[in-house]
CSV table of C-alpha atoms and ligand atoms in Angstrom, one decimal:
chain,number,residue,atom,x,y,z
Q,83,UNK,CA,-149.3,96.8,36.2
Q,84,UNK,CA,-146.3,96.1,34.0
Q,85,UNK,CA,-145.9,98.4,31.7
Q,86,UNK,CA,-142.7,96.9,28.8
Q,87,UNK,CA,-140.2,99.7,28.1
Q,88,UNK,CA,-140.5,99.9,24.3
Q,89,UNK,CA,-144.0,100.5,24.6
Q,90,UNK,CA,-143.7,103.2,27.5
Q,91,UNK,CA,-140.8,104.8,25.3
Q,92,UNK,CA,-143.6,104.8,22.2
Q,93,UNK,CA,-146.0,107.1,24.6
Q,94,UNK,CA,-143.5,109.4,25.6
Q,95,UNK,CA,-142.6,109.8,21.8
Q,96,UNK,CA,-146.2,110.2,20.5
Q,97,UNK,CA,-146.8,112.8,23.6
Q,98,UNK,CA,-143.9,114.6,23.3
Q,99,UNK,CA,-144.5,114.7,19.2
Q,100,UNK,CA,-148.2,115.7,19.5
Q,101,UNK,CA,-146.8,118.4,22.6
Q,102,UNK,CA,-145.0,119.6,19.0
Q,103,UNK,CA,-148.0,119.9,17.0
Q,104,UNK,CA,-150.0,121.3,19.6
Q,105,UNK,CA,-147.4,123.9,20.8
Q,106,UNK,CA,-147.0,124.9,17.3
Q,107,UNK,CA,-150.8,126.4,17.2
Q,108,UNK,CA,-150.6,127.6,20.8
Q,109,UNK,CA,-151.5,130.9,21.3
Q,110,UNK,CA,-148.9,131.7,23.5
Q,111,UNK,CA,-146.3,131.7,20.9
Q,112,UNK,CA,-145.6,134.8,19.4
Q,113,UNK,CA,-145.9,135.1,15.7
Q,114,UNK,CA,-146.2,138.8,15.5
Q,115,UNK,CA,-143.4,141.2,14.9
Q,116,UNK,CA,-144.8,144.3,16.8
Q,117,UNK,CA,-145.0,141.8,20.2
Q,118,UNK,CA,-141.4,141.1,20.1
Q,119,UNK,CA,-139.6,142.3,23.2
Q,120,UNK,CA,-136.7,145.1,23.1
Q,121,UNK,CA,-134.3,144.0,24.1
Q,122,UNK,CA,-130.4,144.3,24.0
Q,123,UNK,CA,-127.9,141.7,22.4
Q,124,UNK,CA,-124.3,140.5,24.2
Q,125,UNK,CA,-121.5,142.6,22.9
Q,126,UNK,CA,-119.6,140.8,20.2
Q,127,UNK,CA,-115.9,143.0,20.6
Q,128,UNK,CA,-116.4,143.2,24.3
Q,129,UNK,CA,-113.9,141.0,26.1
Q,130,UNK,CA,-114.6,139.3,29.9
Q,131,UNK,CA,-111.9,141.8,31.4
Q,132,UNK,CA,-113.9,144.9,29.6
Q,133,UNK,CA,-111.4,145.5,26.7
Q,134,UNK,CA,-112.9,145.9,23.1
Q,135,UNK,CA,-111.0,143.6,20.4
Q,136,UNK,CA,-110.0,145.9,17.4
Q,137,UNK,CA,-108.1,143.6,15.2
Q,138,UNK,CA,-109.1,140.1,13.3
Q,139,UNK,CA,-105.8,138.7,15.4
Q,140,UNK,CA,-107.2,140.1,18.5
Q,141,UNK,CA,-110.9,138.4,17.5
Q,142,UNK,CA,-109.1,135.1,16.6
Q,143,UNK,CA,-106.6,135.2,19.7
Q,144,UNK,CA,-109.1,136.3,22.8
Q,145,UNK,CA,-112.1,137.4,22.4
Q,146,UNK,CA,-113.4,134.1,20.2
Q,147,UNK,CA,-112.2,131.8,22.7
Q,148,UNK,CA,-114.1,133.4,25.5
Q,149,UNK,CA,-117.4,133.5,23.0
Q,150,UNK,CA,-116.8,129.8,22.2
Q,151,UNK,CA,-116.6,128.9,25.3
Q,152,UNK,CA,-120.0,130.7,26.6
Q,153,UNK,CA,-121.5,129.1,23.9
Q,154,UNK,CA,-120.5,125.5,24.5
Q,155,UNK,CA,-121.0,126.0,28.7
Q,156,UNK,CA,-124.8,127.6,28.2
Q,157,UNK,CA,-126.0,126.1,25.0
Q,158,UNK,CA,-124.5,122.9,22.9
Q,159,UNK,CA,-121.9,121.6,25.6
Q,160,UNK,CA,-118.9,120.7,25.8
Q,161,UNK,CA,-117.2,118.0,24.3
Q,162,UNK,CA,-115.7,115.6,27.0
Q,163,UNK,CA,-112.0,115.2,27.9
Q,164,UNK,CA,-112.3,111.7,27.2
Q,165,UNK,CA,-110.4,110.4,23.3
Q,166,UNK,CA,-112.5,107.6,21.7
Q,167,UNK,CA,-111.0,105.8,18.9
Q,168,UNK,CA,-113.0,106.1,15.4
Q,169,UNK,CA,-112.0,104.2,12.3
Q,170,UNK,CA,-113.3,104.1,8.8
Q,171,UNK,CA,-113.2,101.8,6.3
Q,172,UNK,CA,-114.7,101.9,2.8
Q,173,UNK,CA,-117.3,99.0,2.8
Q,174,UNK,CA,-118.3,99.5,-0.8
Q,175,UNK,CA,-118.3,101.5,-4.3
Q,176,UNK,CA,-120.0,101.9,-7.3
Q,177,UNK,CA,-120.3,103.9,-11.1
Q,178,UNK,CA,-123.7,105.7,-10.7
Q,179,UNK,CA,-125.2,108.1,-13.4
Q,180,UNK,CA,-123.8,106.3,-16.2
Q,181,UNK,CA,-120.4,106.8,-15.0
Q,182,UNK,CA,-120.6,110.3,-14.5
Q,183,UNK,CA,-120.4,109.8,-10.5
Q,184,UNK,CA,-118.6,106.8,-7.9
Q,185,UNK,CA,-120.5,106.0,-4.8
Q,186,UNK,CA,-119.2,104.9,-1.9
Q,187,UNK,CA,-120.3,103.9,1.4
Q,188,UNK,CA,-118.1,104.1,4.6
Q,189,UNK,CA,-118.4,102.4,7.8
Q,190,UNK,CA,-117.2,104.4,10.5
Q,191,UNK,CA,-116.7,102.9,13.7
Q,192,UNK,CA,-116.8,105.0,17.3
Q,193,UNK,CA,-115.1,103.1,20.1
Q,194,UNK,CA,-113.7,99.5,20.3
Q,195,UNK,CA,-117.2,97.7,19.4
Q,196,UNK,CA,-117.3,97.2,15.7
Q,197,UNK,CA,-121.2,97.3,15.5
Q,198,UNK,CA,-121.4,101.0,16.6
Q,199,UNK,CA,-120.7,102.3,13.6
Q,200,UNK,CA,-122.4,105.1,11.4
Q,201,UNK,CA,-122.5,104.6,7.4
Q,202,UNK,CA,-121.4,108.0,5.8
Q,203,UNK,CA,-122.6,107.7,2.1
Q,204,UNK,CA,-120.3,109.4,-0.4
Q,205,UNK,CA,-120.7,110.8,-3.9
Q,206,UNK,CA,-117.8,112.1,-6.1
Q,207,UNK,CA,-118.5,113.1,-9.9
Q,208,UNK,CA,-115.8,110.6,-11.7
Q,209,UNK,CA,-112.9,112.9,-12.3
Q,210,UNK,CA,-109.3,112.4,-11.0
Q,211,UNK,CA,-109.1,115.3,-9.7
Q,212,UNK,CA,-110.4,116.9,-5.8
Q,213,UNK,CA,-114.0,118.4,-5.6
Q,214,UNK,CA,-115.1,120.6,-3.2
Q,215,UNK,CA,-117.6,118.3,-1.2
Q,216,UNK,CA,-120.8,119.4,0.5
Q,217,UNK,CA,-121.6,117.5,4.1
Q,218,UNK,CA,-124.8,116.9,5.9
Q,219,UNK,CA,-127.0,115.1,8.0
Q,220,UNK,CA,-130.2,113.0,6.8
Q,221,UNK,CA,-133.1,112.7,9.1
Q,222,UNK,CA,-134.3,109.1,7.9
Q,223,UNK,CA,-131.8,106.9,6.9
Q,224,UNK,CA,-129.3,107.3,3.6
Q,225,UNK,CA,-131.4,105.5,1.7
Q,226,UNK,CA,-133.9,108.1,1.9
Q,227,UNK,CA,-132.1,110.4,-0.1
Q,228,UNK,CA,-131.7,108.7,-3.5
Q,229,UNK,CA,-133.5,105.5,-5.5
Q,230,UNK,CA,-130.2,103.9,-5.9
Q,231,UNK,CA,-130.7,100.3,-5.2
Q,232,UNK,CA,-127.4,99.6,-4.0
Q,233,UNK,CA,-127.5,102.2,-0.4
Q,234,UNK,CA,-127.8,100.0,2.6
Q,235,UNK,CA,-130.7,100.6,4.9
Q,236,UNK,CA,-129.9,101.6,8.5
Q,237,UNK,CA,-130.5,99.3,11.3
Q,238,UNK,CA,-130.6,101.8,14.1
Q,239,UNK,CA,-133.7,103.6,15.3
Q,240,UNK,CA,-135.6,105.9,13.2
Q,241,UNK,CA,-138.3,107.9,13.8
Q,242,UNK,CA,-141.6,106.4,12.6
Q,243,UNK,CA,-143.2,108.4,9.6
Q,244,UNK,CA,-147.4,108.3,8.9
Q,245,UNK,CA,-146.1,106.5,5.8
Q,246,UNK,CA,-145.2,102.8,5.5
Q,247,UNK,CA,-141.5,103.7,5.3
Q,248,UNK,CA,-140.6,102.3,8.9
Q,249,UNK,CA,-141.8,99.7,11.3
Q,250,UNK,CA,-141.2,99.6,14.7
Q,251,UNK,CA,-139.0,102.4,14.7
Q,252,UNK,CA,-136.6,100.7,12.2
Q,253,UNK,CA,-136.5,102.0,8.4
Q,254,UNK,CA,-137.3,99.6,5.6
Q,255,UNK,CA,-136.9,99.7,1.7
Q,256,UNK,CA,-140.4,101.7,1.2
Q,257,UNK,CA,-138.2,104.9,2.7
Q,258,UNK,CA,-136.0,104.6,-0.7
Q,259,UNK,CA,-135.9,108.0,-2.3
Q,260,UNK,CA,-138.2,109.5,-0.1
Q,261,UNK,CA,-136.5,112.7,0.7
Q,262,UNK,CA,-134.5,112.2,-2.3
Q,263,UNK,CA,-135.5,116.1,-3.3
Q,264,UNK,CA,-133.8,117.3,-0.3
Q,265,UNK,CA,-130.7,115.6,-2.2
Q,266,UNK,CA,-130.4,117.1,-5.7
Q,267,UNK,CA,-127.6,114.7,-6.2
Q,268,UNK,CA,-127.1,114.7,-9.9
Q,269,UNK,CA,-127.5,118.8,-10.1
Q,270,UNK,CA,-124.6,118.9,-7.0
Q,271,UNK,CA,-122.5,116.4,-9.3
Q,272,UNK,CA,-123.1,118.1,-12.3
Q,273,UNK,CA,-121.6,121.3,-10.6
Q,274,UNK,CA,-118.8,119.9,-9.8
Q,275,UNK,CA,-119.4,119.2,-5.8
Q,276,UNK,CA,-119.4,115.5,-4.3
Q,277,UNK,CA,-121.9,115.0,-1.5
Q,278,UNK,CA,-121.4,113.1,1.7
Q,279,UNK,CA,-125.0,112.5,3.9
Q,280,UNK,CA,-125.2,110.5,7.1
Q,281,UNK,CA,-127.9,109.4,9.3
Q,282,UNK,CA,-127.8,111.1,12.3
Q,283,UNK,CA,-129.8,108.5,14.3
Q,284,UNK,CA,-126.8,106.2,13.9
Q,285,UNK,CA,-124.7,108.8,15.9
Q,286,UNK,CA,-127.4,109.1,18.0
Q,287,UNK,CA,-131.0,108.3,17.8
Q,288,UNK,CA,-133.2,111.9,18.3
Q,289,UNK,CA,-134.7,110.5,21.2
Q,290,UNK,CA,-134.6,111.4,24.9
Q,291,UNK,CA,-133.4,108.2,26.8
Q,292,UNK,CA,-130.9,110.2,29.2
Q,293,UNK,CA,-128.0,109.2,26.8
Q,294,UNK,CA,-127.8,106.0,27.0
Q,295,UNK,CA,-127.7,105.1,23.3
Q,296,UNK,CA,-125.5,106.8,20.9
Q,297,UNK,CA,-121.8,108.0,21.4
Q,298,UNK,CA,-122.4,109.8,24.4
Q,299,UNK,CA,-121.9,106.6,26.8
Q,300,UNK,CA,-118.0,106.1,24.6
Q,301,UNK,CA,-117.4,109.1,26.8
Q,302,UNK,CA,-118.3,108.3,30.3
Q,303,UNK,CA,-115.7,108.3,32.8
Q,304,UNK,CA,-115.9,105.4,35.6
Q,305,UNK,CA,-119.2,105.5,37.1
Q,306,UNK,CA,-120.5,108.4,34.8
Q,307,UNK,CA,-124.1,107.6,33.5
Q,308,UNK,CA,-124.8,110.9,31.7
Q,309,UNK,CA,-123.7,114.2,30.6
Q,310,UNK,CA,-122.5,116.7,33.1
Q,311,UNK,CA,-124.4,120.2,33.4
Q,312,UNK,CA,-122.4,121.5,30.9
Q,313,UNK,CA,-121.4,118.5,28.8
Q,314,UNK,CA,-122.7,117.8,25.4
Q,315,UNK,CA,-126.2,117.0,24.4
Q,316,UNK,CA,-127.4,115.5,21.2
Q,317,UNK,CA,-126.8,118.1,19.5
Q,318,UNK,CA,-123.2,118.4,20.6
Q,319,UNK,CA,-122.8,114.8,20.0
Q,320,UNK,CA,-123.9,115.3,16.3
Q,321,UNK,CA,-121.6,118.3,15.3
Q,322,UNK,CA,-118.3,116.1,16.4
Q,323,UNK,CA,-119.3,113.3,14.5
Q,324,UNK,CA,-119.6,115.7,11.6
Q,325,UNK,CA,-115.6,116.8,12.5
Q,326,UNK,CA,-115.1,112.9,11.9
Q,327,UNK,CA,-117.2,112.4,8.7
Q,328,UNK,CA,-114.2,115.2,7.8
Q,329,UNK,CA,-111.6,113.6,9.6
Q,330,UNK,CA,-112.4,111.0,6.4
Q,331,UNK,CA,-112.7,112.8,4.0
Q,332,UNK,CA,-109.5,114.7,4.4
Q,333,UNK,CA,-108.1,111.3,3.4
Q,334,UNK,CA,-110.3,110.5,0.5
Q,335,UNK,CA,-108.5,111.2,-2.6
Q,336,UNK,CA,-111.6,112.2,-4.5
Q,337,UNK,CA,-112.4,115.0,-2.2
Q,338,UNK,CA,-110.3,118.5,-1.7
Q,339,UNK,CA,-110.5,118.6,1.9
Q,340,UNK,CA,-109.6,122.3,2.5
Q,341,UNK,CA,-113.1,122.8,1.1
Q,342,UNK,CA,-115.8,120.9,2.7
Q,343,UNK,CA,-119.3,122.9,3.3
Q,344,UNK,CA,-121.2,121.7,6.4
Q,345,UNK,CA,-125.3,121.7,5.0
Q,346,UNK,CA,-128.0,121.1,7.7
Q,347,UNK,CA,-131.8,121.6,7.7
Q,348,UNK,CA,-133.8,122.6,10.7
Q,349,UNK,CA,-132.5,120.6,13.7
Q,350,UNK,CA,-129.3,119.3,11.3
Q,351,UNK,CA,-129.1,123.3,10.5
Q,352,UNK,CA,-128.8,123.8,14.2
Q,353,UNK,CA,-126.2,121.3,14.0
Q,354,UNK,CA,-124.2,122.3,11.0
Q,355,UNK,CA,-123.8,125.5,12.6
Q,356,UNK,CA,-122.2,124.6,16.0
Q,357,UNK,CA,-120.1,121.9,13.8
Q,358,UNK,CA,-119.2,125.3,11.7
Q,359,UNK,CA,-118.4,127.0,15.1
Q,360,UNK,CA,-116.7,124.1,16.6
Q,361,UNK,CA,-114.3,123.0,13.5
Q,362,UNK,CA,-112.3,126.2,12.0
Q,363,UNK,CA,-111.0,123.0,9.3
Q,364,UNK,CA,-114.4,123.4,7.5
Q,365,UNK,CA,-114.9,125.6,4.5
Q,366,UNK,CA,-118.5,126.7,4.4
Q,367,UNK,CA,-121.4,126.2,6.7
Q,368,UNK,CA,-125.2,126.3,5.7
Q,369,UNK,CA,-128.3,126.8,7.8
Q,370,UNK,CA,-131.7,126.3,6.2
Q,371,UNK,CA,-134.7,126.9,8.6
Q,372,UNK,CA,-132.7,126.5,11.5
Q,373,UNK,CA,-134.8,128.5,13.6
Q,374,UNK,CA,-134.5,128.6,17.6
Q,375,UNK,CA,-131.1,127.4,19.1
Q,376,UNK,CA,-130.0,127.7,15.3
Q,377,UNK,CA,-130.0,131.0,13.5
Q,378,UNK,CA,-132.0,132.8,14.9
Q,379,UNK,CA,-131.9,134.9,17.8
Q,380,UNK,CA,-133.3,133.6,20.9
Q,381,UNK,CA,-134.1,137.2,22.4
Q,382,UNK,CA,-136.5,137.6,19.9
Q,383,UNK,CA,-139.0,135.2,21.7
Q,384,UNK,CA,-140.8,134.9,17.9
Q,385,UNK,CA,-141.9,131.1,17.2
Q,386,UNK,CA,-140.2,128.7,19.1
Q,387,UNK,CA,-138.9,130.2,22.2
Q,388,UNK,CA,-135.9,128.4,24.4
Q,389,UNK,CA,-139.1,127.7,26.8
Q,390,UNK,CA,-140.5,125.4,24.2
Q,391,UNK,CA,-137.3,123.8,22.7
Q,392,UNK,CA,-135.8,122.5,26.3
Q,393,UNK,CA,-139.3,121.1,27.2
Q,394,UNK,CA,-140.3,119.3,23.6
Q,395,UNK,CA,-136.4,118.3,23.2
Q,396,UNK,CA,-134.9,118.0,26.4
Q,397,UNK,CA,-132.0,116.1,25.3
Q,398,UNK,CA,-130.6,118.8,22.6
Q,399,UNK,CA,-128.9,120.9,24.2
Q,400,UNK,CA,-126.4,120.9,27.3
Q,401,UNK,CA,-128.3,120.9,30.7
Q,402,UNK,CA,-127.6,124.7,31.6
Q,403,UNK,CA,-129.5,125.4,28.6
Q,404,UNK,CA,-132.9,125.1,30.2
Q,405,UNK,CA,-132.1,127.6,33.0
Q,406,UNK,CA,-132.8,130.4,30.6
Q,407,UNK,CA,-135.9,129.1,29.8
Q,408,UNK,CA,-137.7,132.4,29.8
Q,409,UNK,CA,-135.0,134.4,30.6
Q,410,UNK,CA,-133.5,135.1,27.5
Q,411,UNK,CA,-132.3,138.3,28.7
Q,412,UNK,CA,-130.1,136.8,31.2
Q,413,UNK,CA,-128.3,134.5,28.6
Q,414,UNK,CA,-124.4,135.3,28.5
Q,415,UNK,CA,-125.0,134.3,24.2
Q,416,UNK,CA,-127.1,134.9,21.5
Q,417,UNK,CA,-127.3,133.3,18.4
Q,418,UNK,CA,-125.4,136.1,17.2
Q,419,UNK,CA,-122.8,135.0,18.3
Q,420,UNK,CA,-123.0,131.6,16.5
Q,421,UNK,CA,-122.4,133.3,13.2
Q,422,UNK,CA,-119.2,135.5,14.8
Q,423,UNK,CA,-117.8,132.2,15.4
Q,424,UNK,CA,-117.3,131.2,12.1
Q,425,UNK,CA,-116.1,134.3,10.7
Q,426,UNK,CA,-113.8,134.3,8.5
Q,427,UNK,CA,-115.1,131.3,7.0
Q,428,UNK,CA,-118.0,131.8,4.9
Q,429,UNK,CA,-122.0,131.4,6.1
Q,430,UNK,CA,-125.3,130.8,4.4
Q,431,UNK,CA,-128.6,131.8,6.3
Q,432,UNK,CA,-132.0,130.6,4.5
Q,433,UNK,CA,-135.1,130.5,6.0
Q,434,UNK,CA,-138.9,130.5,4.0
Q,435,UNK,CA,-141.8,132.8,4.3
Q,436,UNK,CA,-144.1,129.4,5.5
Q,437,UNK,CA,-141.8,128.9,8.6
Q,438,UNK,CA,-142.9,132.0,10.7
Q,439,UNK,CA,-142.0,128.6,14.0
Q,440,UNK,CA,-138.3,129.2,12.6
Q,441,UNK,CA,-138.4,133.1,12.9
Q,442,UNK,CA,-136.9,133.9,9.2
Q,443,UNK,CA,-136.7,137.8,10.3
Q,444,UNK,CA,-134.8,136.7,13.9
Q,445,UNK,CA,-132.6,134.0,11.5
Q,446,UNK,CA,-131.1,137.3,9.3
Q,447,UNK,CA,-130.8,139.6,12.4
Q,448,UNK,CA,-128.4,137.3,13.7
Q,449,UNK,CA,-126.4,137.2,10.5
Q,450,UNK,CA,-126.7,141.2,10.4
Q,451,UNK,CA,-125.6,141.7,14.1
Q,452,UNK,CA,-122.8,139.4,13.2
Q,453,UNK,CA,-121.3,142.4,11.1
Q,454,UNK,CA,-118.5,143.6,13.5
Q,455,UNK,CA,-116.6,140.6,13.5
Q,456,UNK,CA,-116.8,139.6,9.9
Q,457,UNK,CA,-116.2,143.5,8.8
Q,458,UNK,CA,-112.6,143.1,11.1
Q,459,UNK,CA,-112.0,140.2,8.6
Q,460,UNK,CA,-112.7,142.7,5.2
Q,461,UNK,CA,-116.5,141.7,4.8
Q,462,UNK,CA,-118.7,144.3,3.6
Q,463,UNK,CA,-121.8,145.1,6.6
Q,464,UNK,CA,-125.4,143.8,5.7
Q,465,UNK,CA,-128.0,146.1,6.3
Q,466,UNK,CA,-130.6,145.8,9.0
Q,467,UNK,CA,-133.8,145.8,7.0
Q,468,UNK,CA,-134.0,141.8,5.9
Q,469,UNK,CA,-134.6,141.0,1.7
Q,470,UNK,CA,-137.8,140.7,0.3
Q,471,UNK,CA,-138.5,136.9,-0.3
Q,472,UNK,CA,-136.7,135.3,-3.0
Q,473,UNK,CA,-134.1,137.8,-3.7
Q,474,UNK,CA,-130.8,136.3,-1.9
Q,475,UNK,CA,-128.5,139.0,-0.4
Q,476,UNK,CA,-124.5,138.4,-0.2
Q,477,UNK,CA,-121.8,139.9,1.1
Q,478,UNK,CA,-118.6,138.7,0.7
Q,479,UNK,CA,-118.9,135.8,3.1
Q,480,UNK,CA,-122.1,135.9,4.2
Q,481,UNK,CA,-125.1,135.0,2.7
Q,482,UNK,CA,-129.1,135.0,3.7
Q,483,UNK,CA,-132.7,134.2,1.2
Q,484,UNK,CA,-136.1,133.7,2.4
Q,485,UNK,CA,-137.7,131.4,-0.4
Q,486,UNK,CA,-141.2,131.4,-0.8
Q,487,UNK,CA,-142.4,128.2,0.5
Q,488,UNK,CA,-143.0,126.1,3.8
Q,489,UNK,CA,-140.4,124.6,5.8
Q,490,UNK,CA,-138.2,122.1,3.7
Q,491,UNK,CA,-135.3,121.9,2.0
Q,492,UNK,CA,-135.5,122.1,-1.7
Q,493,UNK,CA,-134.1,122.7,-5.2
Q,494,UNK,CA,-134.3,126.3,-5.0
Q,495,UNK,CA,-132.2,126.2,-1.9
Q,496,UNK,CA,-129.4,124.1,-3.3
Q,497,UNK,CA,-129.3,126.3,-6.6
Q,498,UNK,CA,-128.3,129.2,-4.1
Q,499,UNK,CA,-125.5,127.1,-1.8
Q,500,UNK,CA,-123.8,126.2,-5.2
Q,501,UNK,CA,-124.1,129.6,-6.7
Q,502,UNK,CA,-122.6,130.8,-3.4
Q,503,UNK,CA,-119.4,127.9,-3.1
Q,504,UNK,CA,-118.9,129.2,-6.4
Q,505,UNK,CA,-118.4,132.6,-5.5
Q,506,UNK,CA,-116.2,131.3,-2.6
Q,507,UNK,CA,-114.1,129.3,-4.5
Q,508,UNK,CA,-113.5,132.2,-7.3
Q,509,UNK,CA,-112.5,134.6,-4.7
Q,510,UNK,CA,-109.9,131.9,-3.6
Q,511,UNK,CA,-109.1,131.1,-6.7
Q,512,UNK,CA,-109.8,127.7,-7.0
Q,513,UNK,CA,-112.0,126.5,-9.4
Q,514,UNK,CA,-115.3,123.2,-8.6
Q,515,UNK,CA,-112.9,119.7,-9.5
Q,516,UNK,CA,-109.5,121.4,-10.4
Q,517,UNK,CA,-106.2,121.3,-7.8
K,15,GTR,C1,-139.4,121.3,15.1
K,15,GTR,C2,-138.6,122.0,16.1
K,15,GTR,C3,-137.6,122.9,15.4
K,15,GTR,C4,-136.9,122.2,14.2
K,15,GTR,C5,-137.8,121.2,13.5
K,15,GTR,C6,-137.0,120.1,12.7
K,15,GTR,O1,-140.4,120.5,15.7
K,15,GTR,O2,-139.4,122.7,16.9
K,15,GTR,O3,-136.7,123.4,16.3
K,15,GTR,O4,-135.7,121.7,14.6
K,15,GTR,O5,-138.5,120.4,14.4
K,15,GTR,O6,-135.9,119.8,13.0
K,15,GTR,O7,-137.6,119.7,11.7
């Protein structure tokens, strides 16, 4: 019998999605906080040749370097050797919000084919002067996040929603404005921020094909026809493309690119954080809901375990990855560690009391066991016990709320990362849209 490829692609995807429902129920998975294991966390300070780092310089010199590196080898990948060429050109631009804001929309082109391109949609309140700009991932397109008539529609694959919003795993104008709440556009703008979203399908669609769509083929060397053990997966793939959305907008005039604050939700908070540890150029990173393989600590075994992750989403991490599936305890990292990594650059933890899958109390214990490297930089240590929901907790350069609520990304949320880039930018000095 012949079975046609898109169609036996379809059954793995509607498997593998209800695999996701059904795991989420499961009664295997641990949802109660007296059943976690004990268990003990990496050393932060402790170098590979047994020497404790005492100083930032030490941190920034050696041991980070070594952490980074376990990191990308066990977890997220490396990037390849391999230099593709990536261009961007401004395709369009627009006065929205009666003037108050400019649009734009640029093309940005990996490799020598012009039509592999990913549209990174930018929005600057009109001043003439350089706004701190926040930068994240969309999970359906950029026309999803706003009504505005004028934001092209993605051609590449998109996940298919219950709603009429796609067909045939290809978004269409019914998705306009659907997720435009996780976009508060005109409150960022009104702040003082610009905002630049991306699809992260056009950098490469969230589906397991063994890499042969997306950016990760750009990188094969001669006869290559996937990732090495240790090379990037999708998730990799997605946090350098993120470094190139900022390769851009360090040119953009519009846009002060000393201070651009990565923002992801869920799997794009997974992301944001690994672009945060990969890229010291960027300001701020955010995590809301990450959960496993994002925030929170995989020891913990609460909610999604590594176990689960590797077999639902096979293609998100690197392929040493799923050798710790159930052996946490053997994992060289923790998610700990993630945090460390972007010390002394500031981070923002949020998780919500409906998204027990995403561990919230495993999501601030790794912020918290992150205090020995940001206290070498000055920070002040968080305590252990986590906040009680909706009452954010800050340090200098660290952050963490647990909003009441279900897994999402909302106004709430936002209201917090702005209060919070504010706080950044008056320690440094500089104020939202002045040089
Ligand atoms: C879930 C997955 C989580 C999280 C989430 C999302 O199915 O188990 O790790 O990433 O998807 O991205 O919405």
């Amino acid at each position: 019998m012949l079975i046609r490829v898109p169609a036996l692609v379809g059954l793995v995807l509607v498997v593998c999605f209800m695999n996701e429902q059904v795991i989420a129920q499961r009664p295997g998975i641990n949802k109660d906080e007296t059943k976690v294991p004990s268990f003990t966390l990496p050393e932060l300070l402790k170098s590979n040749d047994g020497v404790f780092v005492e100083t930032a310089e030490a941190w920034q010199a050696k041991r980070r370097l070594e952490v980074f590196d376990a990191m990308a080898k066990n977890v997220y990948g490396d990037v390849p050797k391999r230099k593709v060429n990536v261009d961007f050109k401004v395709i369009s631009s627009w006065e929205i919000f009666n003037g108050a804001a400019i649009r734009k929309e640029v093309r940005i082109v990996f490799g020598d084919d012009p039509t592999n391109f990913a549209t990174l949609l930018v929005t600057l309140p009109n001043t003439r002067s350089e706004v701190p700009c926040f930068l994240g991932y969309n999970f359906h397109g950029n026309h999803t996040t706003t009504d505005d008539p004028k934001v092209s529609i993605t051609k590449s694959w998109v996940r298919n929603r219950e709603s009429p919003s796609t067909t045939d795993n290809r978004a269409n104008e019914e998705g306009r404005g659907t997720s435009a709440s996780r976009w508060p556009c005109r409150e960022i703008i009104d702040a003082g921020y610009g905002v630049a979203t991306i699809y992260y399908g056009d950098v490469d669609p969230d589906i397991h094909d063994q890499f042969k769509n997306g950016i990760h083929p750009l990188f094969y060397e001669a006869g290559q026809t996937k990732p090495t053990k240790s090379e990037w997966g999708s998730i990799g793939a997605w946090a350098w493309a993120l470094s190139r959305c900022l390769d851009y907008l360090e040119q953009d005039s519009g846009v002060d690119g000393k201070h651009v604050a990565l923002i992801g939700h869920s799997r794009l908070g997974k992301t944001s954080l690994w672009a945060g540890a990969s890229d010291e150029r960027f300001w701020m990173t955010i995590s809301n809901n990450s959960g496993c393989g994002g925030a929170a600590l995989s020891r913990r075994k609460f909610g999604e375990t590594v176990e689960v992750i590797n077999r639902v989403f096979p293609h998100w991490f690197c392929d040493r990855f799923p050798e710790f599936d159930d052996r946490e305890n053997d994992l060289p990292v923790d998610q700990h560690m993630l945090m460390a990594l972007i010390a002394p650059r500031a981070v923002y933890v949020a998780s919500a009391t409906g998204d027990q899958w995403a561990d919230p109390r495993g999501e601030y214990l790794s912020l918290y066991h992150s205090n020995a490297v940001f206290e070498l930089f000055g920070d002040s240590p968080l305590q252990f016990k986590s906040p009680a929901a909706d009452e954010p907790r800050r340090t200098q350069l660290r952050a963490y709320h647990l909003r009441t609520g279900k897994h999402d990304i909302t106004a709430y949320d936002w209201e917090q990362y702005v209060q919070f880039g504010n706080l950044q930018l008056e320690n440094s000095s500089a104020k939202p849209g002045v040089k």
